[in-house]
Short mmCIF file of C-alpha atoms in Angstrom, two decimals:
data_model
loop_
_atom_site.label_atom_id
_atom_site.label_comp_id
_atom_site.label_asym_id
_atom_site.label_seq_id
_atom_site.Cartn_x
_atom_site.Cartn_y
_atom_site.Cartn_z
CA UNK A 1 0.00 0.00 0.00
CA UNK A 2 1.07 3.58 -0.58
CA UNK A 3 1.74 6.07 2.19
CA UNK A 4 -1.51 7.76 1.19
CA UNK A 5 -3.52 4.54 1.51
CA UNK A 6 -1.90 3.66 4.83
CA UNK A 7 -2.68 7.11 6.18
CA UNK A 8 -6.32 6.84 5.12
CA UNK A 9 -6.59 3.55 7.03
CA UNK A 10 -5.36 5.36 10.13
CA UNK A 11 -1.98 3.59 10.04
CA UNK A 12 1.18 5.43 11.00
CA UNK A 13 4.05 4.04 8.94
CA UNK A 14 7.72 3.88 9.91
CA UNK A 15 8.35 6.63 7.36
CA UNK A 16 5.80 8.86 9.07
CA UNK A 17 7.39 8.21 12.46
CA UNK A 18 10.84 9.02 11.09
CA UNK A 19 9.67 12.24 9.45
CA UNK A 20 7.64 13.39 12.45
CA UNK A 21 10.63 12.95 14.74
CA UNK A 22 12.98 14.68 12.32
CA UNK A 23 10.62 17.60 11.73
CA UNK A 24 9.61 17.87 15.37
CA UNK A 25 5.91 17.61 14.57
CA UNK A 26 2.95 15.57 15.77
CA UNK A 27 2.79 12.17 14.07
CA UNK A 28 -0.98 12.05 13.95
CA UNK A 29 -1.16 15.49 12.35
CA UNK A 30 1.31 14.35 9.71
CA UNK A 31 -0.79 11.25 9.04
CA UNK A 32 -3.92 13.34 8.54
CA UNK A 33 -2.17 15.62 6.04
CA UNK A 34 -0.83 12.63 4.12
CA UNK A 35 -4.31 11.09 4.12
CA UNK A 36 -5.76 14.25 2.57
CA UNK A 37 -3.01 14.47 -0.03
CA UNK A 38 -1.79 17.79 1.38
CA UNK A 39 1.59 16.24 2.21
CA UNK A 40 3.56 13.62 0.27
CA UNK A 41 6.35 11.33 1.40
CA UNK A 42 9.22 10.56 -0.95
CA UNK A 43 10.26 6.92 -0.68
CA UNK A 44 9.88 4.40 -3.46
CA UNK A 45 9.29 0.94 -1.97
CA UNK A 46 12.41 -0.26 -3.83
CA UNK A 47 14.61 2.60 -2.56
CA UNK A 48 15.04 1.05 0.87
CA UNK A 49 18.34 2.78 1.71
CA UNK A 50 17.00 6.32 1.40
CA UNK A 51 15.95 8.62 4.24
CA UNK A 52 12.30 9.55 3.53
CA UNK A 53 11.43 13.23 3.09
CA UNK A 54 8.03 14.90 3.38
CA UNK A 55 6.85 17.86 1.30
CA UNK A 56 3.65 19.81 1.84
CA UNK A 57 1.49 21.16 4.62
CA UNK A 58 2.77 21.14 8.18
CA UNK A 59 6.40 20.35 7.33
CA UNK A 60 9.36 22.51 6.46
CA UNK A 61 9.81 24.02 3.00
CA UNK A 62 12.22 21.74 1.16
CA UNK A 63 14.90 22.35 -1.49
CA UNK A 64 15.74 20.27 -4.56
CA UNK A 65 18.96 20.41 -6.58
CA UNK A 66 19.12 19.37 -10.24
CA UNK A 67 22.20 17.65 -11.63
CA UNK A 68 22.91 15.54 -14.69
CA UNK A 69 25.04 14.85 -17.71
CA UNK A 70 24.47 16.24 -21.21
CA UNK A 71 25.16 14.76 -24.63
CA UNK A 72 28.27 16.98 -24.86
CA UNK A 73 29.63 16.40 -21.35
CA UNK A 74 29.37 12.93 -19.79
CA UNK A 75 31.35 13.09 -16.56
CA UNK A 76 29.62 10.89 -14.00
CA UNK A 77 32.21 11.60 -11.29
CA UNK A 78 31.54 15.31 -11.64
CA UNK A 79 27.80 14.77 -11.29
CA UNK A 80 28.32 12.61 -8.21
CA UNK A 81 30.43 15.37 -6.71
CA UNK A 82 27.68 17.89 -7.47
CA UNK A 83 25.11 15.64 -5.81
CA UNK A 84 27.22 15.25 -2.68
CA UNK A 85 27.96 18.99 -2.50
CA UNK A 86 24.26 19.76 -2.92
CA UNK A 87 23.35 17.47 -0.03
CA UNK A 88 26.20 18.84 2.09
CA UNK A 89 24.85 22.37 1.78
CA UNK A 90 21.26 21.48 2.47
CA UNK A 91 19.49 20.01 -0.56
CA UNK A 92 16.68 17.73 0.64
CA UNK A 93 16.40 15.88 -2.68
CA UNK A 94 18.32 15.45 -5.92
CA UNK A 95 16.89 15.30 -9.44
CA UNK A 96 18.91 13.44 -12.05
CA UNK A 97 18.23 15.18 -15.37
CA UNK A 98 20.93 13.35 -17.32
CA UNK A 99 20.65 13.27 -21.09
CA UNK A 100 24.04 11.83 -22.08
CA UNK A 101 25.87 8.57 -21.50
CA UNK A 102 24.54 5.33 -20.05
CA UNK A 103 21.47 6.81 -18.38
CA UNK A 104 20.53 3.65 -16.49
CA UNK A 105 23.99 3.33 -14.97
CA UNK A 106 24.21 7.06 -14.19
CA UNK A 107 20.83 7.10 -12.45
CA UNK A 108 21.61 4.04 -10.33
CA UNK A 109 25.06 5.38 -9.41
CA UNK A 110 23.62 8.71 -8.28
CA UNK A 111 20.94 6.96 -6.22
CA UNK A 112 23.60 4.99 -4.35
CA UNK A 113 25.88 8.00 -3.89
CA UNK A 114 23.45 10.00 -1.71
CA UNK A 115 20.96 9.13 1.03
CA UNK A 116 18.26 11.63 0.01
CA UNK A 117 15.30 10.95 -2.30
CA UNK A 118 15.99 11.14 -6.03
CA UNK A 119 13.67 12.36 -8.76
CA UNK A 120 13.85 12.02 -12.55
CA UNK A 121 12.11 12.96 -15.80
CA UNK A 122 11.66 9.65 -17.68
CA UNK A 123 10.75 11.30 -21.01
CA UNK A 124 14.35 12.55 -21.21
CA UNK A 125 15.58 8.97 -21.43
CA UNK A 126 12.95 7.99 -24.00
CA UNK A 127 14.05 10.94 -26.15
CA UNK A 128 17.76 10.22 -25.72
CA UNK A 129 17.29 6.60 -26.75
CA UNK A 130 15.73 7.78 -30.02
CA UNK A 131 18.68 10.06 -30.72
CA UNK A 132 21.11 7.25 -29.90
CA UNK A 133 19.42 5.19 -32.63
CA UNK A 134 19.84 8.02 -35.12
CA UNK A 135 16.13 8.79 -35.07
CA UNK A 136 14.16 11.96 -34.34
CA UNK A 137 12.63 12.44 -30.90
CA UNK A 138 9.14 12.61 -32.41
CA UNK A 139 9.61 9.05 -33.66
CA UNK A 140 9.15 7.78 -30.12
CA UNK A 141 6.34 5.29 -29.76
CA UNK A 142 4.00 5.16 -26.82
CA UNK A 143 5.77 1.97 -25.80
CA UNK A 144 9.10 3.82 -25.73
CA UNK A 145 7.67 6.39 -23.33
CA UNK A 146 6.09 3.83 -21.02
CA UNK A 147 9.24 1.70 -21.03
CA UNK A 148 11.25 4.63 -19.68
CA UNK A 149 8.69 5.34 -16.95
CA UNK A 150 8.56 1.71 -15.83
CA UNK A 151 12.36 1.46 -15.79
CA UNK A 152 12.71 4.53 -13.54
CA UNK A 153 10.00 3.30 -11.18
CA UNK A 154 11.61 -0.15 -10.89
CA UNK A 155 15.02 1.40 -10.22
CA UNK A 156 13.55 3.07 -7.14
CA UNK A 157 13.24 6.75 -8.05
CA UNK A 158 11.12 8.47 -5.43
CA UNK A 159 9.36 11.03 -7.60
CA UNK A 160 9.10 11.66 -11.32
CA UNK A 161 8.07 14.64 -13.39
CA UNK A 162 5.44 13.61 -15.92
CA UNK A 163 4.06 16.34 -18.20
CA UNK A 164 0.51 15.01 -18.16
CA UNK A 165 -1.01 18.46 -18.65
CA UNK A 166 0.45 18.97 -22.13
CA UNK A 167 -2.70 17.73 -23.85
CA UNK A 168 -3.83 17.80 -27.44
CA UNK A 169 -6.32 20.52 -26.51
CA UNK A 170 -3.73 22.79 -24.95
CA UNK A 171 -1.35 22.24 -27.87
CA UNK A 172 -4.12 23.54 -30.14
CA UNK A 173 -4.34 26.62 -27.90
CA UNK A 174 -0.62 27.14 -28.46
CA UNK A 175 -1.26 27.77 -32.15
CA UNK A 176 -3.41 30.82 -31.34
CA UNK A 177 -1.53 32.13 -28.31
CA UNK A 178 1.43 34.47 -28.73
CA UNK A 179 4.26 34.18 -26.26
CA UNK A 180 7.42 36.23 -25.88
CA UNK A 181 9.52 33.19 -25.05
CA UNK A 182 7.42 30.27 -26.24
CA UNK A 183 7.70 26.86 -24.61
CA UNK A 184 10.73 26.28 -22.38
CA UNK A 185 10.03 22.93 -20.71
CA UNK A 186 12.21 20.29 -22.36
CA UNK A 187 9.93 17.39 -21.48
CA UNK A 188 6.83 19.39 -22.31
CA UNK A 189 8.32 20.35 -25.67
CA UNK A 190 9.04 16.73 -26.55
CA UNK A 191 5.42 15.80 -25.91
CA UNK A 192 3.97 18.86 -27.68
CA UNK A 193 6.07 18.12 -30.78
CA UNK A 194 5.01 14.47 -30.64
CA UNK A 195 1.33 15.47 -30.45
CA UNK A 196 1.67 17.89 -33.36
CA UNK A 197 3.49 15.32 -35.49
CA UNK A 198 1.17 12.38 -34.91
CA UNK A 199 -2.07 14.20 -34.20
CA UNK A 200 -2.55 11.91 -31.21
CA UNK A 201 -3.25 12.59 -27.54
CA UNK A 202 -0.45 12.71 -24.96
CA UNK A 203 -0.07 9.03 -23.93
CA UNK A 204 0.38 9.94 -20.27
CA UNK A 205 -2.90 11.86 -20.30
CA UNK A 206 -4.78 9.37 -22.47
CA UNK A 207 -3.71 6.41 -20.33
CA UNK A 208 -3.45 8.26 -17.02
CA UNK A 209 -5.06 5.35 -15.18
CA UNK A 210 -2.18 3.12 -16.23
CA UNK A 211 0.31 5.71 -14.98
CA UNK A 212 -1.52 5.68 -11.66
CA UNK A 213 -1.33 1.88 -11.50
CA UNK A 214 2.43 1.98 -11.96
CA UNK A 215 2.93 4.78 -9.45
CA UNK A 216 0.80 3.00 -6.89
CA UNK A 217 2.77 -0.23 -7.28
CA UNK A 218 6.05 1.46 -6.34
CA UNK A 219 4.60 4.35 -4.28
CA UNK A 220 6.27 6.88 -6.55
CA UNK A 221 5.16 10.49 -6.03
CA UNK A 222 3.88 11.85 -9.33
CA UNK A 223 5.13 15.38 -9.88
CA UNK A 224 2.71 16.75 -12.46
CA UNK A 225 4.99 18.84 -14.65
CA UNK A 226 4.35 22.40 -15.78
CA UNK A 227 5.19 21.96 -19.45
CA UNK A 228 3.65 25.33 -20.23
CA UNK A 229 5.29 27.34 -17.48
CA UNK A 230 6.27 30.90 -18.48
CA UNK A 231 9.89 31.18 -19.58
CA UNK A 232 9.88 34.97 -19.30
CA UNK A 233 8.02 37.60 -17.31
CA UNK A 234 5.75 38.71 -20.21
CA UNK A 235 4.23 35.22 -20.40
CA UNK A 236 3.36 34.85 -16.71
CA UNK A 237 -0.24 33.92 -16.03
CA UNK A 238 -1.24 33.53 -19.67
CA UNK A 239 -3.96 31.28 -21.07
CA UNK A 240 -1.63 28.35 -21.68
CA UNK A 241 -0.24 28.30 -18.15
CA UNK A 242 -3.70 28.52 -16.60
CA UNK A 243 -5.22 25.89 -18.90
CA UNK A 244 -2.53 23.41 -17.90
CA UNK A 245 -2.94 24.25 -14.20
CA UNK A 246 -6.66 23.49 -14.21
CA UNK A 247 -6.00 20.22 -16.03
CA UNK A 248 -3.47 19.26 -13.36
CA UNK A 249 -6.02 20.06 -10.67
CA UNK A 250 -8.40 17.49 -12.12
CA UNK A 251 -5.61 14.93 -12.40
CA UNK A 252 -4.63 15.43 -8.76
CA UNK A 253 -8.14 14.43 -7.73
CA UNK A 254 -8.00 11.27 -9.85
CA UNK A 255 -4.60 10.35 -8.40
CA UNK A 256 -5.82 10.70 -4.84
CA UNK A 257 -8.85 8.54 -5.61
CA UNK A 258 -6.41 5.89 -6.86
CA UNK A 259 -4.30 6.12 -3.70
CA UNK A 260 -1.36 7.77 -5.50
CA UNK A 261 0.69 10.56 -3.94
CA UNK A 262 0.84 13.63 -6.15
CA UNK A 263 2.32 17.12 -6.22
CA UNK A 264 2.11 19.89 -8.79
CA UNK A 265 4.91 21.88 -10.42
CA UNK A 266 4.70 25.61 -10.92
CA UNK A 267 6.36 28.49 -12.71
CA UNK A 268 8.87 29.66 -13.77
CA UNK A 269 9.29 33.37 -14.38
CA UNK A 270 6.79 35.59 -12.51
CA UNK A 271 6.79 39.35 -11.76
CA UNK A 272 7.29 39.75 -8.03
CA UNK A 273 3.86 41.32 -7.50
CA UNK A 274 2.09 38.29 -9.04
CA UNK A 275 3.77 35.52 -7.04
CA UNK A 276 1.42 35.49 -4.05
CA UNK A 277 -1.70 35.42 -6.23
CA UNK A 278 -0.35 32.69 -8.50
CA UNK A 279 0.66 30.43 -5.63
CA UNK A 280 -2.69 30.83 -3.90
CA UNK A 281 -4.52 30.19 -7.17
CA UNK A 282 -2.51 27.02 -7.74
CA UNK A 283 -3.30 25.81 -4.24
CA UNK A 284 -7.02 26.34 -4.79
CA UNK A 285 -7.00 24.79 -8.28
CA UNK A 286 -5.24 21.64 -7.04
CA UNK A 287 -7.01 21.28 -3.67
CA UNK A 288 -3.90 22.12 -1.69
CA UNK A 289 -1.59 19.66 -3.41
CA UNK A 290 2.08 20.18 -2.51
CA UNK A 291 3.38 22.91 -4.82
CA UNK A 292 6.87 22.61 -6.35
CA UNK A 293 8.25 25.80 -7.89
CA UNK A 294 11.30 26.62 -10.01
CA UNK A 295 12.37 29.87 -8.40
CA UNK A 296 10.21 31.68 -9.33
CA UNK A 297 12.61 33.98 -11.16
CA UNK A 298 11.55 37.59 -10.64
CA UNK A 299 13.60 39.39 -13.30
CA UNK A 300 15.01 38.32 -16.66
CA UNK A 301 17.95 40.71 -17.06
CA UNK A 302 20.48 39.33 -14.55
CA UNK A 303 22.00 36.25 -16.20
CA UNK A 304 24.72 34.89 -13.96
CA UNK A 305 22.75 35.91 -10.88
CA UNK A 306 19.64 33.80 -11.31
CA UNK A 307 20.31 31.99 -8.04
CA UNK A 308 19.57 35.35 -6.39
CA UNK A 309 16.57 36.26 -8.54
CA UNK A 310 15.15 32.78 -7.84
CA UNK A 311 15.79 32.99 -4.09
CA UNK A 312 13.83 36.24 -3.93
CA UNK A 313 10.91 34.62 -5.73
CA UNK A 314 11.23 31.39 -3.77
CA UNK A 315 10.97 33.15 -0.42
CA UNK A 316 7.82 34.99 -1.49
CA UNK A 317 6.32 31.84 -3.00
CA UNK A 318 7.00 29.79 0.14
CA UNK A 319 5.61 32.52 2.37
CA UNK A 320 2.38 32.26 0.39
CA UNK A 321 2.09 28.48 0.37
CA UNK A 322 4.70 26.91 -1.96
CA UNK A 323 6.15 23.78 -0.38
CA UNK A 324 9.16 22.76 -2.44
CA UNK A 325 11.79 25.01 -4.06
CA UNK A 326 13.85 23.84 -6.99
CA UNK A 327 17.19 25.58 -6.82
CA UNK A 328 18.46 27.75 -9.65
CA UNK A 329 22.20 28.17 -10.20
CA UNK A 330 24.17 31.15 -11.56
CA UNK A 331 24.57 29.11 -14.76
CA UNK A 332 20.82 29.09 -15.48
CA UNK A 333 20.26 30.38 -19.04
CA UNK A 334 24.03 30.33 -19.68
CA UNK A 335 25.29 26.76 -19.49
CA UNK A 336 25.74 23.67 -17.33
CA UNK A 337 26.54 24.40 -13.67
CA UNK A 338 29.85 23.41 -12.11
CA UNK A 339 30.31 22.32 -8.50
CA UNK A 340 30.64 25.88 -7.19
CA UNK A 341 27.48 26.91 -9.04
CA UNK A 342 25.66 24.02 -7.36
CA UNK A 343 26.88 25.17 -3.96
CA UNK A 344 25.74 28.75 -4.61
CA UNK A 345 22.39 27.60 -5.96
CA UNK A 346 21.64 25.36 -2.99
CA UNK A 347 22.66 27.98 -0.45
CA UNK A 348 20.50 30.63 -2.13
CA UNK A 349 17.45 28.34 -2.20
CA UNK A 350 18.14 27.22 1.37
CA UNK A 351 18.18 30.84 2.52
CA UNK A 352 14.76 31.35 0.92
CA UNK A 353 13.36 28.20 2.52
CA UNK A 354 14.85 28.92 5.95
CA UNK A 355 13.59 32.50 5.93
CA UNK A 356 10.07 31.06 5.80
CA UNK A 357 10.69 28.00 8.00
CA UNK A 358 11.89 30.11 10.91
CA UNK A 359 8.51 31.86 10.96
CA UNK A 360 6.77 28.47 11.31
CA UNK A 361 9.04 26.42 13.54
CA UNK A 362 10.32 27.60 16.90
CA UNK A 363 13.36 25.35 16.63
CA UNK A 364 14.39 27.08 13.41
CA UNK A 365 13.94 30.54 14.90
CA UNK A 366 16.04 29.51 17.89
CA UNK A 367 19.08 29.12 15.63
CA UNK A 368 18.75 32.71 14.47
CA UNK A 369 18.18 33.84 18.07
CA UNK A 370 21.39 32.15 19.19
CA UNK A 371 23.29 33.71 16.29
CA UNK A 372 22.01 37.13 17.30
CA UNK A 373 23.27 36.57 20.85
CA UNK A 374 26.68 35.48 19.54
CA UNK A 375 26.95 38.57 17.37
CA UNK A 376 25.99 40.80 20.25
CA UNK A 377 28.87 39.34 22.25
CA UNK A 378 31.25 39.31 19.25
CA UNK A 379 31.66 35.59 19.89
CA UNK A 380 33.23 34.54 16.59
CA UNK A 381 33.66 30.90 17.60
CA UNK A 382 29.97 30.57 18.37
CA UNK A 383 29.02 32.37 15.15
CA UNK A 384 31.13 29.85 13.26
CA UNK A 385 29.39 26.93 14.99
CA UNK A 386 25.94 28.29 14.07
CA UNK A 387 26.83 29.20 10.48
CA UNK A 388 25.16 27.16 7.74
CA UNK A 389 28.15 27.56 5.41
CA UNK A 390 31.22 27.29 7.59
CA UNK A 391 33.63 27.30 4.66
CA UNK A 392 32.29 30.65 3.50
CA UNK A 393 32.52 31.99 7.05
CA UNK A 394 36.22 31.13 7.16
CA UNK A 395 36.82 32.54 3.66
CA UNK A 396 35.42 35.93 4.63
CA UNK A 397 37.02 36.04 8.08
CA UNK A 398 40.44 35.41 6.55
CA UNK A 399 39.96 38.48 4.38
CA UNK A 400 39.14 40.80 7.29
CA UNK A 401 41.48 43.75 8.03
CA UNK A 402 43.83 43.42 11.01
CA UNK A 403 43.78 45.86 13.92
CA UNK A 404 46.83 47.75 12.65
CA UNK A 405 45.36 48.01 9.13
CA UNK A 406 41.99 49.35 10.26
CA UNK A 407 41.97 50.93 13.68
CA UNK A 408 38.69 52.70 12.99
CA UNK A 409 37.00 49.38 12.26
CA UNK A 410 38.45 47.84 15.40
CA UNK A 411 37.33 50.87 17.37
CA UNK A 412 33.78 50.50 16.09
CA UNK A 413 33.74 46.85 17.12
CA UNK A 414 35.20 47.65 20.50
CA UNK A 415 32.56 50.32 21.01
CA UNK A 416 29.81 47.88 20.09
CA UNK A 417 31.13 45.37 22.59
CA UNK A 418 31.47 48.03 25.28
CA UNK A 419 27.89 49.24 24.88
CA UNK A 420 26.51 45.70 24.71
CA UNK A 421 28.45 44.70 27.84
CA UNK A 422 27.02 47.75 29.63
CA UNK A 423 23.48 46.87 28.53
CA UNK A 424 23.95 43.28 29.57
CA UNK A 425 25.22 44.49 32.97
CA UNK A 426 22.17 46.72 33.45
CA UNK A 427 19.83 43.83 32.57
CA UNK A 428 21.58 41.66 35.16
#
């Protein structure tokens, strides 16, 4: 049985107990949220060495980090290093988006290299296998697509992005809808092109019940992909995005009825003043399904700094109900990220998530409270202990001016300590 089905029976699974203890929350409350579909638990029944993670209502905002090879660069060791660095700096899950090399071997290697849940996009492998045969992606058969999905589920992936909402109807809407950027989802584009070429319905939408059967067998969380997310601010909230969202809302209901855990993916690029409304609309349209957002990115003109533009959007989105933030690296829109880009992307997304989590969980706020006390006492050792990125702390501290180089700075610090000591003495 799936976590959702167990929760509906009133059963508290070992995964629920583990998560409740780790999150510091009531186990029964977690069970109720899982039973309603408001919270999902990542743990494929075949991924028995992974630490389960919960996303949704009543738990902390989580962060995902994407890694993966490309057709041009197949360096599995580098991707493993990225995965480990991402987890080290706070990523709660990893998504393997590999499109080059032996994809089966790469996926399995990544899954054994980290102890966090792993997600994938199976359509990438189906497309890559066509290219490897010297064929066009649109020559994929329905069997090719389903084979990839089944393979990923059997391998133990904990959640998969399936672009079920890219339907024949919405593809027809694309023909009459002008967009500044067009379609930017790789998986969504593959399916839209396939639909246009063959004139057939999206197999994952047409045979959604079969997808649910497979997901239920392995207790894979279906992440209903936003194939029509806006790829630029001018396209935010357009007809295509909304049409797909309402389709996903209906599919969430069907998944829950089948006992399958489901979450919904969201945009994308959104003007900062639209984020709150879009998140709340998505929550209503999907009956409070866990909401997984990429960013959102709040401005398009800072390439190289998209980890920052995404962190701004992510914090606002999470404050208004988003549950899961996909990191964005400085290399977004420019190229493949290196290890340092992964570190920066994870830290930026983690800042956004923590900024919201500390308003919800007393234990999280306590960390910031203790840091404030350490700063008030100029206790550098304690500040180091409490720092989320200790390496960065040391890097900056090594660059600080010495007393002889900057007496005025030292004097300011001494004055701060003097005043704070006096205040502390008066309080005592």
